[in-house]
Amino acid sequence: MSKLAFFFMTLVGAVPAGGALYALIQTLLNRADSIGTVLLGVTITATVCAALVVLTPFIVLVFYKDTRLLMAPQPEGAAAGAATAPQKDAGEEGFGDAIPDDFDEEELAGSAEDDDEYGEFDDDAEAYGDDDDLGDYDEEYEEFDEDEEL
């Protein structure tokens, strides 16, 4: 980020802080003798913090150094050569390099079979429990409705 961009970014916060600083200074000048000790300490602390926020853009202008690396100047021939370079096909972008060219399809199919032994259920009735339990619950629920009315 450049020095001026950082300056203007901090200036956005410094402008409202300037208004708050003005109000805090007026409070300290006009009512310092009538407010309590704790409130006076809070007001002084807020005044110091607001003053630091107001001064931040100017501190940036004085002390900020841009640490980005500067690009070396390109010769004119290199820029023209880069423009004529072939573009990559859209199908090669994304996850094209995630799967190596020499992967083993048998190993992949074998690993899919291993998933079943770690808690995957078949569509058997034994895997999901007995359906008779649900019938008992339905009967009890109907008896409840018939016996009591709210």
Backbone as a ProteinNet text record, in pm:
[ID]
protein_1_A
[PRIMARY]
MSKLAFFFMTLVGAVPAGGALYALIQTLLNRADSIGTVLLGVTITATVCAALVVLTPFIVLVFYKDTRLLMAPQPEGAAAGAATAPQKDAGEEGFGDAIPDDFDEEELAGSAEDDDEYGEFDDDAEAYGDDDDLGDYDEEYEEFDEDEEL
[TERTIARY]
85	0	90.3	54.6	137.4	115.6	205.4	199.4	72.5	36.1	-83	-211.6	-214.7	-332.8	-350.4	-241.9	-248.3	-288.5	-239.6	-276.5	-426.7	-482.2	-625.3	-711	-661.6	-735.4	-742.3	-634.9	-636.9	-710.6	-716.7	-788	-938.9	-988.1	-1130.7	-1168.6	-1083.7	-1112.3	-1074.9	-982.9	-935.2	-1036.4	-1116.9	-1212.7	-1319	-1387.2	-1482.6	-1413.6	-1292.7	-1220.1	-1186.6	-1168.3	-1144.8	-1265.7	-1385	-1506.3	-1520.2	-1489.5	-1495.2	-1388.8	-1272	-1165.4	-1207.8	-1272.1	-1321	-1420.5	-1514.9	-1614.7	-1550.1	-1451.9	-1384.1	-1302.4	-1237.1	-1158.8	-1251.2	-1365.6	-1462	-1515.6	-1535.2	-1581.7	-1476.2	-1350.8	-1243.9	-1226.4	-1240.7	-1220.9	-1337.7	-1458.3	-1575	-1627	-1611.2	-1675	-1578.5	-1451.3	-1354.7	-1374.3	-1417.1	-1432.6	-1562.3	-1661.8	-1790.3	-1809.8	-1721.6	-1737.2	-1651.7	-1690.1	-1620.3	-1481.7	-1407.9	-1270.3	-1262.4	-1349	-1347.6	-1384.6	-1489.4	-1531.8	-1425.8	-1354.7	-1245.8	-1133.1	-1102.1	-998.8	-1039.7	-1166.8	-1215.9	-1211.5	-1248.1	-1247.5	-1105.7	-1011.5	-872	-817.7	-848.8	-803.4	-863.1	-991.8	-1056.8	-999.1	-964	-904.6	-768.5	-687.5	-556.2	-571.7	-663.7	-686.3	-736.3	-829.7	-881.4	-771.8	-684.7	-574.4	-479	-453.7	-366.8	-430.3	-560.9	-628.6	-626.1	-642.4	-637.7	-497.8	-395.8	-258.2	-206.6	-276	-230.1	-201.9	-287.1	-254.1	-123.6	-97	26.1	147.9	130.5	238.1	270.4	166.6	187.2	267.4	235.2	308.4	455.7	486	624.8	704	646.7	725.5	703	597.2	565.1	661.7	714.2	798.8	734.8	726.6	665.7	764	722.8	812.1	790.8	706.4	685.1	811.3	832.3	945.9	916.2	1015	997.2	1025.4	946.9	967.5	1080.8	1164.8	1275.2	1218.5	1276.5	1225.5	1246.6	1144.9	1149.3	1201	1286.7	1326	1205.4	1210.1	1096	1068.7	1170.7	1152.5	1083.2	1105.7	1045.4	894.6	853.4	711	636	696.9	631.5	626.4	728.3	730.2	626.5	600.8	502.2	361	339	204.4	170.6	272.1	245.5	250.8	271.6	277.9	140	134.5	4.2	-64.5	-194.6	-273.9	-310.9	-324.7	-364.9	-512.1	-546.4	-684	-764.2	-889.5	-973.4	-992.4	-986.6	-1002.9	-884.6	-770.1	-651.4	-646.7	-729.6	-729.3	-802.8	-788.6	-860.7	-783.6	-844	-784.8	-716	-669.1	-606.8	-484.5	-409.7	-288.8	-312.6	-434.9	-462.4	-452.7	-487	-479.8	-359.6	-262.5	-143.9	-179.2	-95.2	-119.1	-102.8	-24.2	4.8	-73.7	-196.2	-271.9	-326.1	-347.9	-390.4	-541.1	-618.4	-763.7	-806.2	-730.8	-764.7	-750	-647.3	-627.2	-740.2	-785.4	-896.2	-1024.9	-1051.7	-1170.9	-1160.8	-1043	-1022.9	-1045.7	-1008.6	-1029.5	-1176.8	-1255.2	-1399.7	-1466.2	-1416.3	-1471.1	-1438.8	-1328.3	-1290.4	-1385.9	-1454.2	-1544.5	-1658	-1700.6	-1814.5	-1787.1	-1664.2	-1634.2	-1617	-1619	-1602	-1733.1	-1840	-1962.3	-2065.4	-2040.2	-2140.7	-2239.9	-2371	-2474.7	-2528.5	-2565	-2637.7	-2784.5	-2867	-3008.5	-3082.8	-3015.7	-3079.1	-3162.1	-3264.2	-3346.5	-3269.6	-3173.6	-3095.5	-3008.6	-2960.2	-2871	-2944.1	-3070.6	-3144.4	-3234.5	-3245.3	-3327.4	-3458.1	-3534.9	-3658.1	-3773.8	-3862.9	-3976.3	-4087	-4082.5	-4186.6	-4187	-4070.6	-4063.1	-4147.8	-4151.5	-4228.7	-4378.1	-4422.3	-4563.5	-4611.1	-4530.2	-4566.6	-4579.3	-4493.9	-4497.4	-4624.7	-4660.1	-4781.4	-4904.9	-4913.2	-5028.4	-5036.9	-4923.8	-4923.4	-4964.5	-4924.5	-4956.3	-5105.8	-5167.4	-5310.8	-5388.7	-5345.2	-5411	-5403.2	-5293.8	-5277	-5377.5	-5392.8	-5485.5	-5630.2	-5663.9	-5803	-5837.8	-5742.7	-5770.9	-5780.4	-5690.5	-5684.9	-5707.4	-5779.8	-5796.4	-5747.1	-5686.5	-5631.3	-5730.3
-115.3	0	122.5	218.6	338.4	427.2	524	613	698.3	749.6	833.9	753.3	630	547.2	516.3	488.3	462.1	588.8	704.6	832.2	855.8	839.8	865	760.9	639.9	537.4	571.8	621.7	660.7	792.6	875.1	1001.5	980.4	869.3	837.6	822.1	763.5	749.2	871.2	953.5	1069	1183.4	1194.3	1305.2	1293.5	1179.2	1171.9	1176.3	1126.2	1132.8	1277.3	1361.7	1504	1570	1531.8	1585	1538.9	1414.9	1363.1	1430.4	1456.3	1523.1	1665.1	1733.5	1868.4	1865.5	1771.3	1762.4	1725.9	1638.1	1599.3	1714.3	1790.1	1904.5	2010.8	2035	2131.5	2085.6	1955.6	1902.2	1923.5	1899.3	1917.2	2063.9	2154	2296.3	2355	2315.4	2379.8	2309.5	2178.2	2106.2	2019.1	2042.6	1958.4	1964.3	2076.5	2089	2026.9	2006	1955.5	1804.9	1739	1594.5	1519	1396.3	1315.3	1272.8	1214.2	1175.5	1063.5	965.5	853	900.6	982.4	1033.8	1126	1199.6	1284.3	1198.5	1087	995.9	932.1	893.6	835.9	939.3	1063.2	1169	1199.9	1203.5	1229.5	1115.2	990.4	874.4	876.4	906.2	912.9	1027.2	1137.1	1250.5	1212.5	1143.2	1100	1001.8	907.9	811.1	879.5	973.2	1045.5	1130.4	1188.2	1267.9	1180.5	1058.6	967.6	927.8	906.7	871.1	989	1110.5	1229.3	1249	1218.4	1238.2	1124.9	1013.4	897.3	928	1000.2	1026.8	1104.2	1195.7	1273	1191.1	1100.5	1008.4	917.8	875.8	791.9	867.7	993.9	1071.8	1087.7	1094.6	1117	986.4	880.3	761.8	641	637.3	517.6	503.3	381	349.6	232.9	245	140.2	23.8	-95.4	-210.9	-305.6	-267.9	-355	-357.6	-470.7	-483.6	-409.3	-336.3	-266	-361.4	-351.8	-438	-382.2	-472.3	-431.1	-391.3	-290.2	-250.2	-361.4	-388.9	-493.1	-433	-507	-460.2	-462.8	-380.6	-369.9	-501.3	-577.9	-704.9	-809	-804.3	-902.8	-879.8	-755.2	-725.7	-770.1	-753.8	-795.7	-947.7	-1015.6	-1161.9	-1220.6	-1152.4	-1201.5	-1190	-1091	-1072.3	-1179.9	-1236.3	-1337	-1478.5	-1493.3	-1627.4	-1691.7	-1823.8	-1890.2	-1891.7	-1872.4	-1873.4	-2016.2	-2044	-2177.5	-2199.3	-2320.4	-2356.1	-2346.7	-2307.9	-2291.3	-2423.8	-2535.6	-2666.4	-2704.3	-2644.6	-2676.7	-2600.9	-2500.3	-2422.7	-2498.8	-2451.5	-2512.1	-2626.3	-2745.3	-2859.6	-2953.2	-2901	-2984.8	-3058.8	-2999.7	-3064.4	-3138.8	-3145.2	-3210.8	-3362.9	-3418.7	-3562.6	-3590.6	-3665.5	-3691.8	-3778.2	-3769.9	-3845.5	-3995.7	-4037.1	-4179	-4242.6	-4193.9	-4252.9	-4389.5	-4473.8	-4611.4	-4620.9	-4652.5	-4659.6	-4776.1	-4886.3	-5000.4	-4965.1	-4889	-4846.5	-4753.6	-4666.7	-4577.7	-4656.6	-4756.4	-4839.1	-4921.6	-4966.9	-5043.7	-4958.4	-4832.7	-4746.1	-4713.8	-4715.3	-4692.1	-4808.9	-4930.1	-5046.1	-5042.6	-4981.6	-4973.4	-4885.6	-4792.1	-4703.5	-4779.6	-4890.6	-4964.7	-5026.5	-5061.8	-5127.3	-5027.8	-4899.4	-4799.2	-4729.3	-4801.4	-4742.8	-4714.3	-4738.9	-4720.6	-4834.1	-4808	-4908.9	-4944.7	-5068.8	-5111.6	-5077.6	-5108.5	-5079.8	-5193.5	-5270.8	-5380.8	-5326.3	-5400.9	-5361.5	-5377.7	-5470.5	-5492.5	-5371.7	-5304.1	-5191.5	-5072.7	-5058.4	-4941.9	-4970.1	-5089.6	-5120.3	-5185.9	-5221.1	-5294	-5195.4	-5219.2	-5130.6	-5152	-5259	-5285.2	-5180	-5123.7	-5022.2	-4901	-4861.9	-4746.2	-4770.7	-4893.9	-4925.8	-4908.1	-4947.3	-4931.1	-4783.5	-4703.5	-4560.5	-4497.1	-4532.7	-4477.8	-4514.1	-4637.5	-4679.3	-4601.5	-4581.2	-4506.4	-4361.2	-4305.1	-4166	-4150	-4245.2	-4238.7	-4251.6	-4338	-4353.1	-4224	-4154.6	-4027.9	-3925	-3917.4	-3822.1	-3851.6	-3976.7	-4013.1	-3989.3	-4013.3	-4007.1	-3865.1	-3779.8	-3646.2	-3539.4	-3439.6	-3321.9	-3201.7	-3110.8	-2992.3	-2879
0	0	0	-78.6	-87.4	34.9	51	165.8	163.2	46.6	37.8	57.9	7.4	27.9	176.6	245.1	388.8	464.2	419.9	481	471.3	351.4	334.1	406.6	417.9	490.5	639.8	696.6	837.3	857.7	754.7	765.1	780.6	725.9	738.9	885.7	964.1	1106.8	1187.2	1135.1	1209.8	1210.1	1106.3	1099.2	1209.3	1224.9	1336.8	1473.2	1482.1	1608.5	1642.4	1541.4	1566	1630.1	1584.4	1647.1	1790.9	1816.5	1953.1	2040.2	1984.4	2059.3	2097.5	2005.8	2035.1	2151	2146.8	2253.4	2386.5	2384.8	2509.4	2567.4	2481.6	2530.9	2589.2	2524.7	2578.2	2714.3	2727.8	2855.7	2964	2928.9	3027.8	3066.1	2971.4	3001.3	3080.8	3048.2	3109	3234.2	3245.2	3355.4	3435.6	3427.5	3497.8	3648.8	3702.7	3847.1	3898.7	3810.7	3857.5	3836.2	3761.1	3740.8	3841.9	3868.1	3967.5	3920.2	4011.5	3983.8	3880.9	3893.8	3800.3	3660.7	3652.2	3522.3	3462.1	3544.9	3496.6	3439.2	3505.8	3454.4	3321.5	3310.7	3185.5	3074	3103.5	3003.2	2956.7	3046.8	3008.2	2924	2961.9	2884.1	2743.5	2732.9	2601.6	2518	2582.9	2511.2	2453.3	2529.7	2481.6	2364.6	2376.4	2268	2141.7	2156.4	2040	1976.5	2058	2003.1	1921.9	1968.5	1892.7	1760	1759.6	1634.9	1537.8	1588.7	1502.8	1445.7	1522.1	1475.5	1386.3	1380.2	1303.5	1156.2	1082.9	942	925	1014.7	1004.2	1044.6	1138.6	1174.7	1057	984.4	865.7	760.9	738.6	638.5	673.8	801.5	842.1	848.6	907.9	939.2	849.5	769.8	691.8	575.1	560.2	445.6	372	241.5	159.8	150.5	193.8	197.7	80.6	-15.1	-131.3	-216.7	-280.5	-370.8	-500	-547	-672.7	-787.3	-891.9	-1008.1	-1092.6	-1138.8	-1224.4	-1360.4	-1424.4	-1555.5	-1658.1	-1737.7	-1839	-1970.4	-2040	-2172.4	-2266.6	-2370.5	-2461.4	-2532.9	-2564.9	-2635	-2548.2	-2417	-2327.4	-2314.6	-2314.9	-2303.2	-2428.2	-2544.5	-2668.6	-2676.5	-2627	-2629.2	-2534.5	-2423.1	-2327.8	-2383.9	-2467.8	-2523.4	-2625	-2691.1	-2793.2	-2737.6	-2607.4	-2547.9	-2555.8	-2579.9	-2588.4	-2452.3	-2454.2	-2331.7	-2296.1	-2165.6	-2121.4	-2152.6	-2176.7	-2202.8	-2073	-2080.2	-1961.8	-1888.3	-1957.8	-1894.7	-1807.9	-1827.5	-1749.9	-1617.7	-1601.1	-1477.2	-1367.3	-1245.8	-1134.6	-1072.3	-1069.4	-1001.6	-1100	-1211	-1313	-1262.2	-1171.1	-1121.8	-989.7	-940.6	-813	-825	-939.3	-959.8	-1049.5	-999.8	-1082	-1203.1	-1304.1	-1427.3	-1407.3	-1309.2	-1291.9	-1176.4	-1147.2	-1037.1	-1079.3	-978.7	-1002.2	-977.5	-1081.4	-1068.8	-980.3	-981.1	-896.7	-749	-716.2	-578.2	-534.8	-623.6	-592.8	-568.7	-651.8	-634.7	-506.3	-471.9	-348.9	-225.4	-230.1	-114.8	-96.5	-202	-189.8	-118.5	-137.5	-69.1	79.1	118.6	259.1	338.8	275.6	346.9	412.4	355.7	405.2	542.1	571.8	698.7	812.8	787.6	892.1	925.5	932.9	981.8	875	751.9	648.8	658.8	645.7	656.9	519	507.3	388.9	409.9	314.1	326.3	395.9	478.9	551	666.5	705.2	818.8	949	953.7	1074.5	1106.7	1005.3	1028.2	1087.3	1056.7	1103.4	1222.4	1264.8	1381.1	1340	1438.2	1415.6	1402.2	1307.5	1285.8	1388.3	1468	1566	1676.5	1708.1	1812.8	1778	1652.7	1611.4	1625.6	1602.3	1617.1	1759.6	1857.6	1997.4	2033.4	1981	2010.8	1954.3	1832.8	1772.3	1853.3	1902.6	1981	2111.5	2178.5	2302.9	2279.3	2168.9	2138.1	2114	2044.4	2019.8	2149.8	2241.8	2371.2	2449.7	2442.2	2513.1	2461.8	2331.2	2271.8	2310	2318.6	2347.8	2494.4	2584.1	2726.6	2778.5	2735.4	2793.3	2688.2	2728.3	2642.7	2719.2	2646.9	2713.4	2716.2
[MASK]
++++++++++++++++++++++++++++++++++++++++++++++++++++++++++++++++++++++++++++++++++++++++++++++++++++++++++++++++++++++++++++++++++++++++++++++++++++++

